XYZ file of C-alpha atoms in Angstrom:
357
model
C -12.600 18.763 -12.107
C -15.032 17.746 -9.479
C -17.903 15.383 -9.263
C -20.334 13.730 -7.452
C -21.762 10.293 -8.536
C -22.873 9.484 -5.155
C -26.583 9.124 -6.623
C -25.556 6.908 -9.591
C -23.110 4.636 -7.851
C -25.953 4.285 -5.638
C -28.845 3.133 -8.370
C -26.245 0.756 -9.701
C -25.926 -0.835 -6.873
C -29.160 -1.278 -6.342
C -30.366 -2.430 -9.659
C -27.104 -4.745 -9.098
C -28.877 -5.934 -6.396
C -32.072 -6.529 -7.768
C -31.306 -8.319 -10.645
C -28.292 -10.554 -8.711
C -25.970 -8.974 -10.794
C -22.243 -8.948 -8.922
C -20.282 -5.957 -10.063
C -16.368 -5.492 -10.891
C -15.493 -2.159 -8.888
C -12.657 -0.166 -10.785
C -10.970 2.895 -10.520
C -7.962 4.268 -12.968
C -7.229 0.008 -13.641
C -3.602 0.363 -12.400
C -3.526 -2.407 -9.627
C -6.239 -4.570 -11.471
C -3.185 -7.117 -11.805
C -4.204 -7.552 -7.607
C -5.513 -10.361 -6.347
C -7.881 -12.627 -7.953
C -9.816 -11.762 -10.801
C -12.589 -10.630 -10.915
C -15.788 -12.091 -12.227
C -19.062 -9.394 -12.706
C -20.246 -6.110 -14.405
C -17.431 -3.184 -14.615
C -18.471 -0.308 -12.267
C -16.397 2.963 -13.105
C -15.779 4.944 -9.981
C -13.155 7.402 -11.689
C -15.765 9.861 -12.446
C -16.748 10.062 -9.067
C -13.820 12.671 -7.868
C -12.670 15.928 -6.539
C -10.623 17.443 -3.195
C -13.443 18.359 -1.050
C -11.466 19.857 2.274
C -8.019 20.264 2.881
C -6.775 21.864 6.563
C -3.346 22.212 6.054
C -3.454 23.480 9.805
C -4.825 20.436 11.115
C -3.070 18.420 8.682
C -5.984 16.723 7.258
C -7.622 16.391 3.495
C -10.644 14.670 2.364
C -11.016 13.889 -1.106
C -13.043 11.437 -2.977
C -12.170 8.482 -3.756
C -11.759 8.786 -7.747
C -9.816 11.351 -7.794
C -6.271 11.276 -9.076
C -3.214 10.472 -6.676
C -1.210 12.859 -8.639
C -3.827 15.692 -8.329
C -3.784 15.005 -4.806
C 0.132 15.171 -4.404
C -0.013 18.289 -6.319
C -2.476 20.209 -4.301
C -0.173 18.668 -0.719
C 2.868 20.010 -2.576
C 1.766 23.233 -2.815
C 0.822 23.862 0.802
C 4.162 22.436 1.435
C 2.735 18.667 2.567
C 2.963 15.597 1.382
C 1.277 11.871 1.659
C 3.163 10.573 4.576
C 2.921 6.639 3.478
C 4.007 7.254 -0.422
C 1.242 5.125 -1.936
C 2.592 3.884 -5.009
C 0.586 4.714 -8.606
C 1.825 1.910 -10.497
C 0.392 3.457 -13.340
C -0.778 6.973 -14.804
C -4.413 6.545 -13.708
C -4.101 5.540 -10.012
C -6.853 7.042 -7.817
C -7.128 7.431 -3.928
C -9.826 4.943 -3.398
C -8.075 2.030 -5.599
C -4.533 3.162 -3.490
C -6.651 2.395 -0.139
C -8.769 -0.393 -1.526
C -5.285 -2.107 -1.594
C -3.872 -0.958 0.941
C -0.408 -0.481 -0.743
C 2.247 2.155 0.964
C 5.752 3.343 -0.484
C 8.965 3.332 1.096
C 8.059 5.069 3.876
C 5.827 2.797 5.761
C 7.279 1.788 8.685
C 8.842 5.369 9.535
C 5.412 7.152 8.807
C 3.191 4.504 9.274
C 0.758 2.491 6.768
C -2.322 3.829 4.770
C -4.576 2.547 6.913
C -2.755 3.844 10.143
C -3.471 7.318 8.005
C -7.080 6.994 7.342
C -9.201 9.102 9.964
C -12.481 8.659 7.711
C -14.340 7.277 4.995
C -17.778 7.571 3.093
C -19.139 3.853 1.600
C -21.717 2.777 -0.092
C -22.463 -1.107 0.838
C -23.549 -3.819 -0.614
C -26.790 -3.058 0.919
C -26.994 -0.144 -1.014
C -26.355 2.181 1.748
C -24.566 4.874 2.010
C -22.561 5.144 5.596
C -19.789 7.021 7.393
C -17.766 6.055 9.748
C -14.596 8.206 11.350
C -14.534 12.001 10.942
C -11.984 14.378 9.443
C -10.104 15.422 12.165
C -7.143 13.690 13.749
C -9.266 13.655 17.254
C -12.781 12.424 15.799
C -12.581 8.739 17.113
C -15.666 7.840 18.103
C -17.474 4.439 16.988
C -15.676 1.257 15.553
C -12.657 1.868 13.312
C -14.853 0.655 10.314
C -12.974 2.957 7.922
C -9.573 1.347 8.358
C -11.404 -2.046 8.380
C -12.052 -1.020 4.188
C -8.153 -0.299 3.943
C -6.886 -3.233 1.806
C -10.565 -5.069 1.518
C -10.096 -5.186 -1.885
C -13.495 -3.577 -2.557
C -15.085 -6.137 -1.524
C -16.797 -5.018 1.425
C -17.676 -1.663 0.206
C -17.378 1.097 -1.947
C -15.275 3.752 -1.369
C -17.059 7.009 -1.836
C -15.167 9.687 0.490
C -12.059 9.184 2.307
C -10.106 11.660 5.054
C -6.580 11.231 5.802
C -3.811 12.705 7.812
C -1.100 14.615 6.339
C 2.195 15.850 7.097
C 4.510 18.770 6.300
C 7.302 17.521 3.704
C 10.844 17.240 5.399
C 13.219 20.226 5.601
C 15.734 17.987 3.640
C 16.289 14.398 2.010
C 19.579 12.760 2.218
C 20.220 9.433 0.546
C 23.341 7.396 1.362
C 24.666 3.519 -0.069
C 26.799 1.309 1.347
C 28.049 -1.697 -0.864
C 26.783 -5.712 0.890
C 25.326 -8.179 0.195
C 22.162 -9.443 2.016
C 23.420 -10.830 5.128
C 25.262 -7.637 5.783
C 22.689 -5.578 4.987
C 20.178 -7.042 7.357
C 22.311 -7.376 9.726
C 23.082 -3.334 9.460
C 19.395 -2.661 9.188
C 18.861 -4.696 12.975
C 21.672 -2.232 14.545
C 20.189 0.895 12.662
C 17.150 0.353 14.333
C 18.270 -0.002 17.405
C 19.918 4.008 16.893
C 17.686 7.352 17.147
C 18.613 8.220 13.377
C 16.165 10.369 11.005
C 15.413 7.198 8.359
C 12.605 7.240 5.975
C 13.548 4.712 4.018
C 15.713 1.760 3.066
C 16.476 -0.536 0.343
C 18.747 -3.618 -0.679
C 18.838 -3.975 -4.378
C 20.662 -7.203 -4.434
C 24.091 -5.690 -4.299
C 24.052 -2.174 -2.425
C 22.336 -0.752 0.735
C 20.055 2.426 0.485
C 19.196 4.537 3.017
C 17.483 8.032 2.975
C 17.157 10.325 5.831
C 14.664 12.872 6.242
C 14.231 15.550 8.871
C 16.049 18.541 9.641
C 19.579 19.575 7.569
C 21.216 19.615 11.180
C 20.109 16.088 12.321
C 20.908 14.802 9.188
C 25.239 15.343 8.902
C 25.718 13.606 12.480
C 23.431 10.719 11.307
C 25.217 10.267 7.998
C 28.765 10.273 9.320
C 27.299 8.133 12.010
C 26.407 5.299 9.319
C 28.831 5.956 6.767
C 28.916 5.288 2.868
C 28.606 7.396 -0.321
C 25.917 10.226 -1.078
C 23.883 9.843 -3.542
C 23.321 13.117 -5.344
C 19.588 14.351 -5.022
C 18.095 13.674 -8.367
C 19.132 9.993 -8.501
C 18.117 9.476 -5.347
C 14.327 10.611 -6.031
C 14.277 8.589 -9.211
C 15.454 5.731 -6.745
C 13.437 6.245 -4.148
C 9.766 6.959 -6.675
C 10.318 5.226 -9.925
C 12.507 2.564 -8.970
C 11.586 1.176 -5.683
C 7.822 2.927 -5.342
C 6.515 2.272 -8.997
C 9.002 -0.743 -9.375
C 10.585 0.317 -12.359
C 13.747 -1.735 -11.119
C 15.049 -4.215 -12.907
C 14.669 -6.829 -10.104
C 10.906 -5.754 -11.039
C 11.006 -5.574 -14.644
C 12.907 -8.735 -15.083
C 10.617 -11.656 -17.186
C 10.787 -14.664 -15.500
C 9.529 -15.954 -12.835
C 6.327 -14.780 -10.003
C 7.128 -11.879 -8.322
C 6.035 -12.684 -4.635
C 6.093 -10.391 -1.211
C 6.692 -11.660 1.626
C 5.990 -9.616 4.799
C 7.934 -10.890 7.972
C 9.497 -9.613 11.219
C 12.235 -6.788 10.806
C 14.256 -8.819 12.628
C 13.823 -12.431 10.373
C 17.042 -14.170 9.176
C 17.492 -14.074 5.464
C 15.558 -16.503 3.273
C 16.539 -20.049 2.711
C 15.190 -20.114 -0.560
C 18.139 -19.231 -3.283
C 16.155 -16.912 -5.973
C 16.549 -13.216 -6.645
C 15.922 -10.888 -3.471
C 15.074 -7.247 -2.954
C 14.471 -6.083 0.478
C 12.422 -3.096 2.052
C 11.318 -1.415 4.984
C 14.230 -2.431 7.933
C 13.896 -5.844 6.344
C 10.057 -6.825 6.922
C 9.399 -6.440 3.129
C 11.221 -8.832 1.158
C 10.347 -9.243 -2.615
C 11.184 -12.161 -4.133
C 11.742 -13.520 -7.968
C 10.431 -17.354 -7.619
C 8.966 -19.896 -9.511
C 8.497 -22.154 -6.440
C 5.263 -23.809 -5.988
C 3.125 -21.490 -3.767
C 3.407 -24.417 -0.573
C 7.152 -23.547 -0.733
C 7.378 -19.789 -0.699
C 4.630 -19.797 2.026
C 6.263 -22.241 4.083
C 9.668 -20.608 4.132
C 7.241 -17.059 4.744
C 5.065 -18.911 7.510
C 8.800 -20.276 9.317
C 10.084 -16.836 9.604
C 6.726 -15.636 11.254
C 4.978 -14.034 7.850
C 3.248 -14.516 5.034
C 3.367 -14.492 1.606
C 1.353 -12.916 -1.718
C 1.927 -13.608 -4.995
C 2.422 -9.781 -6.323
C 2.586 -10.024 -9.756
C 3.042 -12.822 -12.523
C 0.719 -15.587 -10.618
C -2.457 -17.645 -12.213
C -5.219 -15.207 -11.604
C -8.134 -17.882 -11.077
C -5.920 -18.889 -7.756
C -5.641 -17.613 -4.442
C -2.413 -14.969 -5.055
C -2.822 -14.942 -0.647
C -1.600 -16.943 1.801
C -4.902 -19.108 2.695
C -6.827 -18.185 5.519
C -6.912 -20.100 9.130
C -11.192 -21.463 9.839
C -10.930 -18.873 12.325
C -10.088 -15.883 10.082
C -12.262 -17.307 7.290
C -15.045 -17.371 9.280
C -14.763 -13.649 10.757
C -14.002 -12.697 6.578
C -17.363 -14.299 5.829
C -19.132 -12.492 8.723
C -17.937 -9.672 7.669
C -18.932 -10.027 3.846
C -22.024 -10.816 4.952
C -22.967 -7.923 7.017
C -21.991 -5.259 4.398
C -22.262 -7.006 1.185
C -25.171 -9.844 2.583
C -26.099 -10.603 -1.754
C -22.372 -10.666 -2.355
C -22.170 -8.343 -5.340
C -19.003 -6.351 -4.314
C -15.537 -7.605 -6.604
C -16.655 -11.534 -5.776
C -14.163 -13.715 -6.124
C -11.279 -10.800 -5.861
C -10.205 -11.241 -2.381
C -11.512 -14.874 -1.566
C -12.760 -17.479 -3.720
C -15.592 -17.368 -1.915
C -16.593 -14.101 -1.610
């Protein structure tokens, strides 16, 4: 199904604007856990949806921003492509412009690259009640200030996603999944010498107890590379379920757990393990560490901040606070600037990304 609510999102916002009435933007509701709540008047932008040009020549789709991940993945799959940064659905109703509203990327992120390295255009309405573009929908269009990226993890609150283009790629020739049993120490300390070795990884993963590594590429590159490292095969259909529902859509236990805040941390590849002694899982080479901890915020962010990273409170945090690491008078003053040039009455998610704004 496709359609176009460009005109109606549009009188909303104005009448928003008119009557100082700050709106709550949502999609398909699976990542409203995100960030700080927020306070206003529920817009529904799932209606606004449907895949409006796909090149699998050029590599390229454009879609709008309601429509359904899974519709999107289905239409890639058939023409043999895929979604190179593996945005995670954490839910059944997850939609393109709430996956790059948050910026969140899968497993594959630092061997294919972020979703907002993979956004070549968008389409947004402002705060202003304007309707702009910015990028194009080719890999070569870019002209102009990368404003498009700039909306990548803004949390809605500088505009609203109408249209978005992206690059795609061609699925791999073949998947192969290996795990090595370590603990944490080792397994960083593997992950620094893998990277430092031309091998074919798309992924990897410490669960707490065992090492997981996928390959991807071509079925000849892939033997050397897994005698090269070593370890057990996994056989393919537990390594999907792995690799999607367990790790992606964090059906893991280390993410299912009750308990305490789940917090990620995002540091250097090449950081030392934490000092703090709680429940670890590790991602991407070792610059994605998730931790279980019911620390005060100070101390997570200060063990974060001495590694060279930050912290964000993922899930299981008081909503009414600050779930990110607070912002330096510099930064906060170039976030406020830029809140105030596209959403100048401030009726875009308030509150979600910034208590201020």
């Amino acid at each position: 199904m496709s359609q176009d609510l460009t005109a109606e999102l549009c009188a909303s916002v104005t009448a928003a604007i008119a009557a100082a009435t700050p709106l709550c933007l949502r999609g398909g509701g699976t990542k409203d856990f995100l960030g700080r709540r927020c306070a206003g008047r529920p817009l529904a932008l799932a209606g606004h949806r449907g895949i409006l040009d796909h090149q699998p020549r050029e590599l390229t789709l454009t879609a709008r921003a309601g429509t359904p991940l899974r519709e999107i993945e289905t239409a890639l799959a058939e023409a043999g492509q895929c979604l190179p940064f593996e945005p995670p659905h954490l839910g059944p109703g997850a939609t393109l412009g709430g996956t790059i509203a948050c910026g969140l990327s899968g497993p594959a992120r630092p061997h294919a690259g972020a979703a907002r390295d993979l956004v070549l255009g968008a389409r947004v309405l402002t705060g202003r009640g304007e309707v702009l573009r910015f990028g194009g929908a080719v890999m070569k269009n870019v002209a102009g200030y990368d404003i498009a990226r700039l909306m990548t993890g803004a949390f809605g609150t500088l505009g609203i996603l109408l249209d978005i283009s992206l690059k795609v790629l061609p699925r791999p020739e073949a998947v192969r999944t290996l795990v090595l049993d370590c603990d944490g120490d080792e397994a960083l300390a593997r992950l620094r010498a893998l990277a430092r070795r031309p091998l074919p990884l798309s992924a990897s993963c410490h669960d707490g107890e065992r090492l997981w590594l996928r390959l991807s590429g071509a079925e000849r590159a892939l033997a050397p590379a897994a005698a090269e490292i070593g370890g057990e095969r996994v056989e393919p259909g537990r390594a999907e379920d792995f690799w999607g529902a367990l790790v992606r859509e964090q059906r893991h236990p280390f993410f299912t757990a009750p308990g305490a805040p789940l917090w990620r941390l995002s540091l250097p590849p090449h950081a030392p393990a934490l000092a703090l002694d709680d429940p670890q899982l590790i991602e991407w080479g070792g610059a994605q560490r998730w931790l279980r901890a019911a620390h005060p915020a100070e101390v997570v962010r200060a063990e974060a901040a001495r590694l060279g990273g930050h912290a964000t409170c993922f899930r299981g945090g008081d909503a009414m606070h600050s779930p990110f690491t607070p912002l330096s008078p510099p930064l906060l003053a170039l976030h406020r600037n830029l809140k105030q040039a596209f959403d100048p009455h401030g009726i875009l998610n308030p509150g979600r990304f910034h208590a201020e704004f």
